[in-house]
Short mmCIF file of C-alpha atoms and ligand atoms in Angstrom, two decimals:
data_model
loop_
_atom_site.label_atom_id
_atom_site.label_comp_id
_atom_site.label_asym_id
_atom_site.label_seq_id
_atom_site.Cartn_x
_atom_site.Cartn_y
_atom_site.Cartn_z
CA MET A 1 -24.62 -39.47 22.16
CA SER A 2 -27.16 -38.71 24.89
CA ARG A 3 -24.34 -37.50 27.12
CA GLY A 4 -23.32 -35.12 24.37
CA ILE A 5 -26.82 -33.72 24.09
CA LYS A 6 -27.04 -33.34 27.87
CA ALA A 7 -23.73 -31.48 27.85
CA LEU A 8 -25.12 -29.20 25.19
CA ILE A 9 -28.27 -28.51 27.18
CA ARG A 10 -26.18 -27.65 30.21
CA ILE A 11 -24.20 -24.96 28.38
CA PRO A 12 -24.93 -21.80 30.35
CA ALA A 13 -27.14 -19.20 28.68
CA LYS A 14 -24.35 -16.62 28.85
CA VAL A 15 -22.11 -18.74 26.61
CA VAL A 16 -24.94 -19.26 24.12
CA PHE A 17 -25.55 -15.49 24.07
CA VAL A 18 -21.90 -14.63 23.48
CA GLY A 19 -21.63 -17.37 20.87
CA GLY A 20 -24.70 -15.99 19.13
CA LEU A 21 -23.22 -12.50 19.08
CA PHE A 22 -20.04 -13.88 17.54
CA VAL A 23 -22.02 -15.60 14.78
CA LEU A 24 -24.01 -12.39 14.21
CA SER A 25 -20.89 -10.27 13.91
CA ALA A 26 -19.28 -12.80 11.58
CA CYS A 27 -22.33 -12.37 9.35
CA GLY A 28 -22.29 -8.61 9.89
CA HIS A 29 -22.76 -7.92 6.22
CA LEU A 30 -26.10 -9.70 6.36
CA GLY A 31 -27.41 -7.63 9.25
CA PRO A 32 -28.27 -3.93 9.22
CA GLN A 33 -25.34 -1.89 7.87
CA LYS A 34 -23.34 0.08 10.38
CA ASN A 35 -23.74 3.78 9.85
CA LEU A 36 -20.70 5.12 7.95
CA TYR A 37 -19.85 7.58 10.72
CA GLN A 38 -19.74 4.73 13.24
CA ALA A 39 -17.67 2.62 10.85
CA LEU A 40 -15.16 5.49 10.62
CA GLY A 41 -14.84 5.35 14.40
CA GLY A 42 -17.17 8.21 15.31
CA ALA A 43 -15.81 11.59 16.44
CA LYS A 44 -12.55 10.07 17.61
CA GLY A 45 -12.01 8.17 14.38
CA VAL A 46 -12.77 11.15 12.13
CA ASP A 47 -10.55 13.39 14.26
CA ALA A 48 -7.65 10.94 13.87
CA ILE A 49 -8.17 10.59 10.10
CA VAL A 50 -8.25 14.37 9.56
CA TYR A 51 -5.19 14.79 11.76
CA GLU A 52 -3.31 12.17 9.70
CA LEU A 53 -4.47 13.92 6.52
CA ILE A 54 -3.15 17.30 7.68
CA VAL A 55 0.20 15.77 8.63
CA ARG A 56 0.45 14.40 5.09
CA ILE A 57 -0.66 17.67 3.45
CA ALA A 58 2.11 19.45 5.38
CA ASP A 59 4.60 17.01 3.90
CA ASP A 60 3.42 17.05 0.27
CA GLU A 61 4.99 19.69 -1.95
CA ARG A 62 2.14 19.39 -4.49
CA VAL A 63 -0.42 20.90 -2.10
CA VAL A 64 1.29 22.34 0.98
CA ASP A 65 1.62 25.86 -0.46
CA ARG A 66 -2.15 26.08 -0.79
CA PHE A 67 -2.47 25.94 2.99
CA HIS A 68 0.16 28.56 3.91
CA ASN A 69 -2.23 31.24 5.16
CA VAL A 70 -4.96 28.90 6.30
CA ASP A 71 -6.14 28.74 9.92
CA ILE A 72 -5.44 25.03 10.31
CA SER A 73 -7.49 24.45 13.44
CA ARG A 74 -10.48 26.05 11.75
CA PHE A 75 -9.88 23.97 8.60
CA LYS A 76 -9.57 20.84 10.73
CA ALA A 77 -12.83 21.52 12.56
CA GLY A 78 -14.62 22.39 9.31
CA LEU A 79 -13.43 19.27 7.51
CA GLU A 80 -14.32 17.05 10.47
CA THR A 81 -17.83 18.46 10.59
CA TYR A 82 -18.17 18.05 6.84
CA ILE A 83 -17.07 14.39 6.93
CA CYS A 84 -19.29 13.77 9.95
CA SER A 85 -22.30 15.15 8.13
CA VAL A 86 -21.75 13.37 4.78
CA ALA A 87 -21.21 10.15 6.76
CA ASN A 88 -24.62 10.54 8.46
CA GLY A 89 -23.06 11.41 11.80
CA PRO A 90 -24.73 13.66 14.40
CA CYS A 91 -23.41 16.87 12.87
CA ASP A 92 -24.73 19.48 10.54
CA TYR A 93 -22.13 21.15 8.32
CA THR A 94 -23.23 24.77 8.17
CA GLY A 95 -20.16 26.17 6.43
CA ASP A 96 -20.08 27.41 2.86
CA SER A 97 -20.68 24.94 0.05
CA MET A 98 -17.65 23.15 -1.40
CA GLN A 99 -18.02 25.38 -4.45
CA VAL A 100 -17.87 28.58 -2.42
CA VAL A 101 -15.07 27.39 -0.09
CA HIS A 102 -12.79 26.49 -2.99
CA ALA A 103 -13.87 29.04 -5.62
CA GLY A 104 -11.36 31.40 -7.13
CA HIS A 105 -8.33 29.21 -6.42
CA GLN A 106 -8.28 27.19 -9.63
CA TYR A 107 -7.46 24.03 -7.71
CA THR A 108 -6.09 21.52 -10.18
CA ASP A 109 -6.84 17.91 -11.04
CA THR A 110 -3.38 17.08 -9.65
CA GLU A 111 -4.18 18.76 -6.32
CA PHE A 112 -7.57 17.06 -6.03
CA ASN A 113 -6.11 13.62 -6.73
CA THR A 114 -3.33 14.34 -4.26
CA ILE A 115 -5.77 15.23 -1.48
CA VAL A 116 -7.76 12.05 -2.19
CA GLN A 117 -4.62 9.93 -2.16
CA LEU A 118 -3.46 11.51 1.11
CA LEU A 119 -6.91 10.86 2.60
CA ILE A 120 -6.67 7.19 1.57
CA GLU A 121 -3.22 6.99 3.17
CA ALA A 122 -4.55 8.66 6.31
CA MET A 123 -7.40 6.14 6.54
CA GLU A 124 -4.96 3.27 5.96
CA ALA A 125 -2.75 4.60 8.74
CA GLU A 126 -5.80 4.56 11.03
CA GLY A 127 -6.66 1.00 10.00
CA VAL A 128 -9.97 1.93 8.37
CA PRO A 129 -11.21 -1.14 6.44
CA THR A 130 -11.24 -0.97 2.62
CA VAL A 131 -15.04 -1.03 2.34
CA THR A 132 -15.39 1.85 4.82
CA GLN A 133 -12.75 3.86 2.96
CA ASN A 134 -14.62 3.27 -0.29
CA ARG A 135 -17.95 4.34 1.17
CA LEU A 136 -16.50 7.64 2.37
CA LEU A 137 -14.70 8.24 -0.94
CA ALA A 138 -17.96 7.56 -2.79
CA ARG A 139 -19.56 10.46 -0.87
CA LEU A 140 -16.67 12.88 -1.41
CA ALA A 141 -15.84 12.08 -5.06
CA PRO A 142 -18.81 14.06 -6.47
CA ASP A 143 -17.29 17.22 -4.94
CA TYR A 144 -14.69 17.12 -7.72
CA GLU A 145 -16.78 19.22 -10.04
CA ALA A 146 -17.38 21.87 -7.37
CA ILE A 147 -13.69 22.13 -6.46
CA VAL A 148 -11.49 21.64 -9.54
CA TYR A 149 -10.87 24.65 -11.80
CA GLN A 150 -13.43 26.85 -10.06
CA MET B 1 2.87 -27.75 -28.08
CA THR B 2 4.75 -24.65 -28.93
CA VAL B 3 7.25 -23.72 -26.30
CA PHE B 4 7.70 -20.03 -26.06
CA ARG B 5 11.27 -18.86 -26.42
CA TRP B 6 12.23 -15.63 -24.73
CA THR B 7 13.31 -13.28 -27.44
CA PRO B 8 16.17 -10.96 -26.53
CA SER B 9 14.01 -7.92 -27.26
CA LEU B 10 11.30 -9.03 -24.85
CA LEU B 11 13.87 -9.67 -22.16
CA GLY B 12 15.32 -6.23 -22.89
CA VAL B 13 11.96 -4.58 -22.41
CA LEU B 14 11.35 -6.37 -19.14
CA LEU B 15 14.73 -5.23 -17.83
CA CYS B 16 13.94 -1.73 -19.03
CA VAL B 17 10.56 -1.80 -17.29
CA LEU B 18 12.14 -2.77 -14.00
CA SER B 19 15.18 -0.50 -14.10
CA GLY B 20 13.16 2.41 -15.49
CA SER B 21 10.69 2.03 -12.70
CA VAL B 22 13.39 2.04 -10.08
CA LEU B 23 15.08 5.10 -11.57
CA ALA B 24 11.83 6.98 -12.11
CA GLN B 25 12.16 10.51 -10.78
CA SER B 26 8.54 11.33 -10.13
CA GLU B 27 5.24 9.59 -10.47
CA GLY B 28 1.90 10.86 -11.66
CA SER B 29 -0.79 11.91 -9.23
CA ARG B 30 -3.76 9.86 -10.38
CA LEU B 31 -4.82 7.10 -8.00
CA LEU B 32 -3.22 3.66 -8.03
CA ALA B 33 -4.37 1.34 -10.86
CA THR B 34 -6.28 4.10 -12.71
CA GLY B 35 -3.97 3.63 -15.72
CA ALA B 36 -5.24 0.04 -15.95
CA ALA B 37 -2.93 -2.41 -17.74
CA ALA B 38 -1.55 -2.68 -21.27
CA SER B 39 -3.81 -4.54 -23.67
CA LEU B 40 -2.38 -6.83 -26.38
CA GLU B 41 -2.75 -4.01 -28.90
CA GLY B 42 -0.89 -1.47 -26.75
CA ALA B 43 -3.80 0.71 -25.58
CA SER B 44 -4.39 0.84 -21.85
CA GLY B 45 -7.17 -1.44 -20.68
CA GLY B 46 -7.32 -5.08 -19.77
CA GLY B 47 -5.62 -7.93 -21.54
CA ILE B 48 -7.84 -8.02 -24.64
CA VAL B 49 -10.28 -5.11 -24.27
CA PRO B 50 -9.17 -1.47 -24.28
CA MET B 51 -10.68 0.95 -21.77
CA ALA B 52 -11.39 4.67 -21.79
CA VAL B 53 -8.65 5.32 -19.22
CA LEU B 54 -5.30 6.66 -20.37
CA SER B 55 -2.04 4.89 -19.57
CA GLY B 56 0.23 5.92 -16.73
CA TYR B 57 -0.75 8.14 -13.83
CA GLY B 58 -0.65 11.63 -15.29
CA THR B 59 -3.43 14.04 -14.31
CA ARG B 60 -4.78 16.88 -16.43
CA GLU B 61 -1.58 18.80 -15.68
CA GLU B 62 0.90 15.92 -15.91
CA GLN B 63 2.24 13.45 -18.45
CA GLY B 64 3.81 10.03 -18.32
CA GLY B 65 4.42 6.79 -20.09
CA THR B 66 4.62 3.05 -19.82
CA LEU B 67 6.65 0.13 -21.13
CA PHE B 68 5.26 -3.35 -21.18
CA GLY B 69 5.82 -6.94 -22.21
CA SER B 70 3.08 -9.56 -22.49
CA LEU B 71 2.80 -13.25 -23.33
CA VAL B 72 -0.09 -15.44 -24.34
CA GLN B 73 0.48 -19.17 -24.44
CA THR B 74 -2.17 -21.59 -25.71
CA ASP B 75 -1.86 -25.22 -26.80
CA ASP B 76 -0.77 -24.42 -30.35
CA TYR B 77 0.17 -20.75 -30.36
CA ALA B 78 2.36 -18.30 -28.51
CA LEU B 79 1.98 -14.56 -28.79
CA SER B 80 4.53 -12.15 -27.39
CA VAL B 81 4.00 -8.41 -27.34
CA ILE B 82 6.29 -5.56 -26.41
CA GLY B 83 5.32 -1.95 -26.46
CA GLY B 84 5.04 1.39 -24.81
CA SER B 85 2.80 4.38 -24.49
CA TRP B 86 2.85 8.06 -23.69
CA SER B 87 -0.04 9.99 -22.20
CA TRP B 88 -0.36 13.75 -22.11
CA HIS B 89 -2.53 15.69 -19.67
CA ASN B 90 -4.91 12.76 -19.25
CA ARG B 91 -6.22 13.78 -22.65
CA LEU B 92 -4.21 11.95 -25.32
CA GLU B 93 -2.54 8.55 -25.27
CA VAL B 94 -0.29 7.29 -28.04
CA SER B 95 0.98 3.74 -28.05
CA LEU B 96 3.17 1.39 -30.03
CA ALA B 97 3.07 -2.39 -29.88
CA ARG B 98 4.91 -5.13 -31.71
CA GLN B 99 3.26 -8.53 -31.72
CA ARG B 100 4.92 -11.79 -32.65
CA LEU B 101 2.78 -14.88 -33.10
CA SER B 102 4.54 -18.25 -33.16
CA HIS B 103 2.50 -20.86 -35.02
CA GLN B 104 4.73 -23.86 -35.66
CA PRO B 105 1.85 -26.41 -35.55
CA LEU B 106 -0.10 -24.38 -38.15
CA SER B 107 2.95 -24.23 -40.43
CA GLU B 108 3.36 -27.99 -40.18
CA ARG B 109 -0.30 -28.52 -40.98
CA LEU B 110 -0.08 -26.18 -44.00
CA GLY B 111 3.33 -27.46 -45.06
CA VAL B 112 4.83 -23.97 -45.19
CA ALA B 113 8.12 -22.65 -43.88
CA PRO B 114 7.31 -19.39 -42.05
CA SER B 115 6.47 -20.17 -38.43
CA SER B 116 5.76 -16.72 -37.07
CA ILE B 117 3.85 -13.57 -37.95
CA GLU B 118 4.75 -10.09 -36.79
CA GLN B 119 2.46 -7.10 -36.58
CA ARG B 120 3.05 -3.49 -35.61
CA ILE B 121 0.29 -1.39 -34.10
CA PHE B 122 0.24 2.34 -33.71
CA GLY B 123 -2.52 3.50 -31.39
CA ALA B 124 -3.99 6.82 -30.30
CA LYS B 125 -6.75 7.48 -27.81
CA VAL B 126 -8.43 10.74 -26.85
CA ARG B 127 -10.44 11.23 -23.67
CA LEU B 128 -13.60 12.95 -24.82
CA VAL B 129 -15.46 13.48 -21.57
CA GLY B 130 -15.74 12.39 -17.97
CA ASP B 131 -13.43 11.10 -15.30
CA LEU B 132 -13.14 7.44 -14.37
CA ILE B 133 -13.85 8.19 -10.70
CA TYR B 134 -15.06 11.72 -10.13
CA THR B 135 -17.87 12.38 -12.59
CA PRO B 136 -21.30 10.73 -12.30
CA TRP B 137 -21.09 9.70 -15.97
CA PRO B 138 -18.31 7.41 -17.20
CA GLN B 139 -15.05 8.43 -18.77
CA VAL B 140 -15.50 8.16 -22.53
CA SER B 141 -12.65 7.93 -25.02
CA LEU B 142 -12.27 7.52 -28.75
CA GLY B 143 -9.36 5.48 -30.08
CA VAL B 144 -7.75 4.29 -33.28
CA GLN B 145 -5.34 1.43 -33.88
CA HIS B 146 -3.48 1.31 -37.13
CA LYS B 147 -2.14 -2.20 -37.73
CA GLN B 148 0.49 -3.35 -40.16
CA ASN B 149 0.91 -7.09 -40.65
CA GLU B 150 4.50 -7.71 -41.68
CA ASP B 151 4.32 -11.41 -42.60
CA PHE B 152 1.37 -11.59 -44.93
CA PHE B 153 2.24 -14.94 -46.59
CA VAL B 154 0.15 -17.18 -44.32
CA PRO B 155 -2.74 -14.67 -43.90
CA ALA B 156 -2.95 -14.25 -47.69
CA ALA B 157 -3.04 -18.03 -48.08
CA ALA B 158 -5.95 -18.09 -45.62
CA GLY B 159 -7.87 -15.64 -47.80
CA ALA B 160 -7.24 -12.32 -46.04
CA ARG B 161 -7.53 -9.33 -48.37
CA ASP B 162 -5.26 -6.70 -46.82
CA ASP B 163 -2.05 -6.62 -44.81
CA SER B 164 -3.06 -3.48 -42.93
CA GLY B 165 -6.14 -2.00 -41.36
CA THR B 166 -7.36 0.58 -38.91
CA ASP B 167 -9.68 -0.14 -36.00
CA VAL B 168 -11.74 2.67 -34.49
CA TYR B 169 -13.23 2.24 -31.03
CA LEU B 170 -15.30 4.08 -28.47
CA SER B 171 -14.89 3.08 -24.81
CA ALA B 172 -16.83 4.04 -21.71
CA THR B 173 -15.32 3.16 -18.34
CA LYS B 174 -16.52 3.82 -14.80
CA LEU B 175 -15.13 3.01 -11.39
CA VAL B 176 -18.13 2.72 -9.08
CA LEU B 177 -16.78 3.49 -5.61
CA ALA B 178 -18.13 0.97 -3.07
CA GLY B 179 -20.13 -0.43 -5.98
CA LEU B 180 -20.16 -4.09 -4.97
CA ALA B 181 -20.52 -4.95 -1.28
CA GLY B 182 -18.35 -1.95 -0.46
CA ARG B 183 -15.63 -2.88 -2.99
CA ASN B 184 -14.85 -0.63 -5.93
CA LEU B 185 -16.36 -1.91 -9.14
CA LEU B 186 -14.74 -1.33 -12.54
CA LEU B 187 -17.07 -1.44 -15.54
CA ASN B 188 -16.09 -1.01 -19.17
CA ALA B 189 -17.79 -1.27 -22.53
CA THR B 190 -16.09 -0.82 -25.89
CA ALA B 191 -17.51 -0.73 -29.41
CA ARG B 192 -14.97 -1.37 -32.13
CA SER B 193 -15.21 -1.01 -35.88
CA THR B 194 -12.79 -3.50 -37.42
CA LYS B 195 -11.90 -5.74 -40.36
CA ALA B 196 -9.08 -7.48 -38.51
CA ASN B 197 -8.85 -11.27 -38.42
CA GLN B 198 -7.41 -12.45 -35.07
CA LEU B 199 -6.31 -8.89 -34.15
CA GLY B 200 -4.89 -8.52 -37.70
CA LEU B 201 -2.36 -11.30 -37.22
CA VAL B 202 -4.34 -13.15 -39.93
CA GLY B 203 -4.71 -10.00 -41.99
CA PHE B 204 -7.76 -7.87 -42.69
CA GLY B 205 -11.01 -8.66 -44.47
CA GLY B 206 -11.75 -11.87 -46.34
CA ASP B 207 -14.03 -13.75 -48.71
CA LEU B 208 -17.03 -13.76 -46.35
CA ASN B 209 -16.83 -10.09 -45.48
CA ASN B 210 -14.54 -7.27 -46.46
CA GLU B 211 -16.24 -4.38 -44.67
CA ALA B 212 -15.51 -2.96 -41.25
CA GLU B 213 -18.06 -4.19 -38.70
CA TRP B 214 -18.92 -3.06 -35.18
CA MET B 215 -17.92 -5.49 -32.44
CA ALA B 216 -18.90 -5.39 -28.76
CA GLU B 217 -16.31 -5.80 -26.04
CA VAL B 218 -16.88 -5.67 -22.29
CA SER B 219 -14.83 -5.99 -19.16
CA ALA B 220 -15.60 -5.83 -15.47
CA GLY B 221 -13.58 -6.18 -12.32
CA VAL B 222 -13.67 -5.76 -8.58
CA PHE B 223 -10.90 -4.20 -6.52
CA LEU B 224 -10.42 -6.40 -3.44
CA ASN B 225 -8.36 -3.49 -2.14
CA ARG B 226 -6.47 -0.79 -3.99
CA HIS B 227 -3.72 -3.23 -5.01
CA TRP B 228 -5.69 -6.22 -6.29
CA LEU B 229 -8.19 -6.35 -9.12
CA VAL B 230 -10.00 -9.51 -10.25
CA GLY B 231 -12.23 -9.57 -13.27
CA ALA B 232 -13.15 -10.89 -16.67
CA GLU B 233 -13.36 -9.73 -20.27
CA TYR B 234 -15.31 -10.69 -23.37
CA ARG B 235 -14.45 -9.66 -26.91
CA GLN B 236 -16.63 -10.29 -29.92
CA LYS B 237 -14.72 -11.15 -33.11
CA PRO B 238 -15.61 -10.87 -36.79
CA ASP B 239 -16.01 -13.82 -39.18
CA ASN B 240 -14.41 -12.73 -42.42
CA LEU B 241 -12.81 -15.95 -43.65
CA SER B 242 -14.59 -19.10 -44.77
CA PHE B 243 -11.37 -21.11 -44.50
CA ILE B 244 -10.78 -20.43 -40.82
CA LEU B 245 -13.35 -19.87 -38.10
CA GLU B 246 -12.89 -17.11 -35.58
CA ASP B 247 -14.41 -17.32 -32.12
CA ASP B 248 -15.07 -14.64 -29.54
CA TRP B 249 -12.39 -14.31 -26.86
CA ARG B 250 -12.70 -14.34 -23.08
CA THR B 251 -10.38 -13.94 -20.15
CA ALA B 252 -10.51 -14.11 -16.39
CA PHE B 253 -7.75 -12.05 -14.82
CA VAL B 254 -6.02 -10.95 -11.65
CA GLY B 255 -4.17 -7.64 -11.65
CA TRP B 256 -1.62 -6.67 -9.03
CA PHE B 257 -0.67 -3.03 -8.53
CA PRO B 258 1.93 -2.99 -5.73
CA ASN B 259 2.82 0.65 -6.47
CA LYS B 260 2.63 3.22 -9.27
CA GLN B 261 5.83 1.93 -10.88
CA VAL B 262 4.94 -1.66 -11.74
CA SER B 263 1.91 -3.81 -12.34
CA LEU B 264 1.45 -7.44 -13.19
CA VAL B 265 -1.57 -9.10 -14.77
CA ALA B 266 -2.12 -12.86 -15.00
CA ALA B 267 -5.09 -14.35 -16.81
CA TRP B 268 -6.71 -17.48 -18.06
CA VAL B 269 -7.65 -17.05 -21.69
CA ASP B 270 -10.08 -18.80 -24.00
CA LEU B 271 -9.53 -17.89 -27.65
CA GLY B 272 -11.77 -20.63 -29.03
CA GLU B 273 -10.79 -21.89 -32.47
CA VAL B 274 -7.77 -20.13 -33.94
CA ALA B 275 -6.87 -20.83 -37.58
CA THR B 276 -8.11 -24.45 -37.65
CA PHE B 277 -6.90 -25.34 -34.13
CA PRO B 278 -9.90 -25.64 -31.78
CA ASP B 279 -10.11 -24.98 -28.03
CA GLN B 280 -7.19 -22.62 -27.67
CA THR B 281 -7.17 -22.03 -23.95
CA GLY B 282 -4.13 -21.03 -21.99
CA TRP B 283 -2.59 -18.30 -19.91
CA TYR B 284 -1.62 -14.68 -20.21
CA LEU B 285 1.00 -12.70 -18.34
CA SER B 286 1.76 -9.01 -18.62
CA LEU B 287 4.29 -6.84 -16.87
CA GLU B 288 4.08 -3.06 -17.13
CA GLY B 289 6.25 -0.28 -15.83
CA SER B 290 4.97 3.30 -15.51
CA PHE B 291 7.02 6.45 -15.29
C1 HEM C 301 -12.40 15.67 -1.74
C2 HEM C 301 -11.85 16.85 -1.82
C3 HEM C 301 -12.03 17.99 -0.86
C4 HEM C 301 -12.93 18.14 0.17
C5 HEM C 301 -14.02 17.19 0.61
C6 HEM C 301 -12.64 19.41 0.79
C7 HEM C 301 -13.32 19.92 1.88
C8 HEM C 301 -13.03 21.09 2.54
C9 HEM C 301 -13.70 21.59 3.70
C10 HEM C 301 -14.88 20.92 4.38
C11 HEM C 301 -13.11 22.73 4.05
C12 HEM C 301 -13.39 23.56 5.29
C13 HEM C 301 -14.41 24.60 5.11
C14 HEM C 301 -14.61 25.33 6.44
O1 HEM C 301 -13.79 26.17 6.77
O2 HEM C 301 -15.57 25.00 7.10
C15 HEM C 301 -12.06 22.98 3.11
C16 HEM C 301 -11.23 24.05 3.14
C17 HEM C 301 -10.13 24.20 2.34
N1 HEM C 301 -9.76 23.40 1.29
FE1 HEM C 301 -10.73 21.75 0.68
N2 HEM C 301 -11.60 19.99 0.15
C18 HEM C 301 -11.21 19.17 -0.86
C19 HEM C 301 -10.20 19.39 -1.77
C20 HEM C 301 -9.31 20.43 -1.68
C21 HEM C 301 -8.22 20.62 -2.57
C22 HEM C 301 -7.88 19.74 -3.77
C23 HEM C 301 -7.55 21.71 -2.15
C24 HEM C 301 -6.29 22.30 -2.74
C25 HEM C 301 -5.12 21.76 -2.62
C26 HEM C 301 -8.24 22.23 -1.01
C27 HEM C 301 -7.88 23.33 -0.29
C28 HEM C 301 -8.60 23.86 0.78
C29 HEM C 301 -8.17 25.03 1.51
C30 HEM C 301 -6.92 25.84 1.27
C31 HEM C 301 -9.14 25.24 2.50
C32 HEM C 301 -9.16 26.34 3.55
C33 HEM C 301 -9.95 27.47 3.09
C34 HEM C 301 -9.92 28.60 4.10
O3 HEM C 301 -10.18 28.35 5.27
O4 HEM C 301 -9.62 29.72 3.69
N3 HEM C 301 -9.31 21.43 -0.76
N4 HEM C 301 -12.03 21.95 2.19
#
C-alpha cells in the first residue's frame, strides 16, 4: 500500500501533465468548444474539402453543366473564403451575397440538395467528424432561400 | 402467444422491396433518411406517428415511391402491414396500406370463429409549407387517411359504430442541424382528428363517443450519423368504447438507412391494454425500399 503511494508520488511531473492533457481531451466536449474553422482543419482542411467538392461536382451530371463557363479557381477561392468566414475563421468574405451570386439562374431544389450531398461526401472523404459536418451544414442551410429559384 | 405466420403476400412485398431496390435506375436527390420510414398506416413518418416529410427521396422537381412491409408482435396480437406510396415533386404523397391483425387469444376469449381483422387505408398528404432542413420554420403537411375495416364482426360486437372512417392530421417536422451536442435532431408533432378505435382495426366510434376528436402525437430522434437514427414516439388514443379500454401508444426505435434504396426500423412498442388484454408490449420491424 505505502509502496504504491510512494510509486505514485515519484511519477515524474511530465507524465502527470501528459496524462492530464489526455483526460482533458477525452472530455473535450466539456471544455471550451473548438472553433468550427479549426475543427474543419483550418485553411488546409477547408482547401481539401472544397477540392473534393469540386471533383464531385465535375462528376455529377445533375450539376456539372452549371459550372461550364465558370472560372473554377476563382470559384474555389470564393467558396473557401465564404466557408472560412461562416466558420468564424480569420477571413472576411467580401464577395457578393449568396442571393446576388446565384440570382437569375433558377437553381433548383434538386441542384441545391445535390451540392449539399456532394459537400457531405467531400467532408466524409476528408474524415471530418459527424458533429463538425453538422455544424458547418447548419450555417450553410439557411442559404437555401437565397439560392433556390432566384 | 400468437405466433406470426409469414403470409405469402408479405414475403412477396419484401422480395419486391429488395429486388426493386437493386434494379432501381435512379434515386431521388433529397438527403439520406429525409423520407423517414413507413408508418403502420402507410404515411411516411415513424412507426406509429406520421411526419410532415414525404416518402422517398424526390425533390421539388423529382418523384419517387416506396414499398414496405412491417410487423408488430405483442404477447396476444400480431399485426402485419404491407403497402406502398408515391410522392410527386415533394408536394403530394399518396399511400396504400393493408393491415392484418391476428387475434387468436381474443377470439378464444369471446368464443368466436374469426381470428383476424383486415383493414385497408388510403392516404394522401400535402406539404403546405417549409422544408425539413432548409427553412427556419418546420415543414408542415396536411394529411388524410381513409380507412376501411373489412372484418367488422368483432369490432361491431365490441360496440364500434362504423366500419370506415377518415382521419385528418396536421404534422410539423424539423431537422435541427447540430441540434443536440452536434448531432442532428429530428422533432415532429402531429395533431390528428379521428374516431378510429385501435387505428380502426376495432372500427370507428362507439357508445362512449361517436365524434371525431383531436389527438396529440409526437416523435423525436437523434441521428448518430447520417445512417443511424434513434428515437421515440408517443401517440394519444381516443376512448370510444366502454367495453374495451384503449391506451396511448409508445415506441422506442432505431432506424438504419444504409443507402437511399433500403431502410430498416426496429422498435420496442408499448400498446398498453388492447381489447381486454393488458400490457401489450413487444417489438416492431419494418423494411422499406425506395425507388
Ligand atoms: C449551400 C449551397 C451553396 C453555397 C454555400 C454556395 C456558395 C457559393 C459561393 C461562395 C460562390 C463563390 C462566389 C465568389 O465568386 O466569390 C458560389 C458561386 C457559384 N455557385 Fe454556389 N453555392 C451554393 C449552391 C449552389 C448551387 C445549388 C449551384 C447550382 C448548381 C451553385 C452554383 C454556383 C456557380 C455556378 C457559381 C459561380 C458563379 C460565377 O463565378 O459566375 N451554387 N457559390
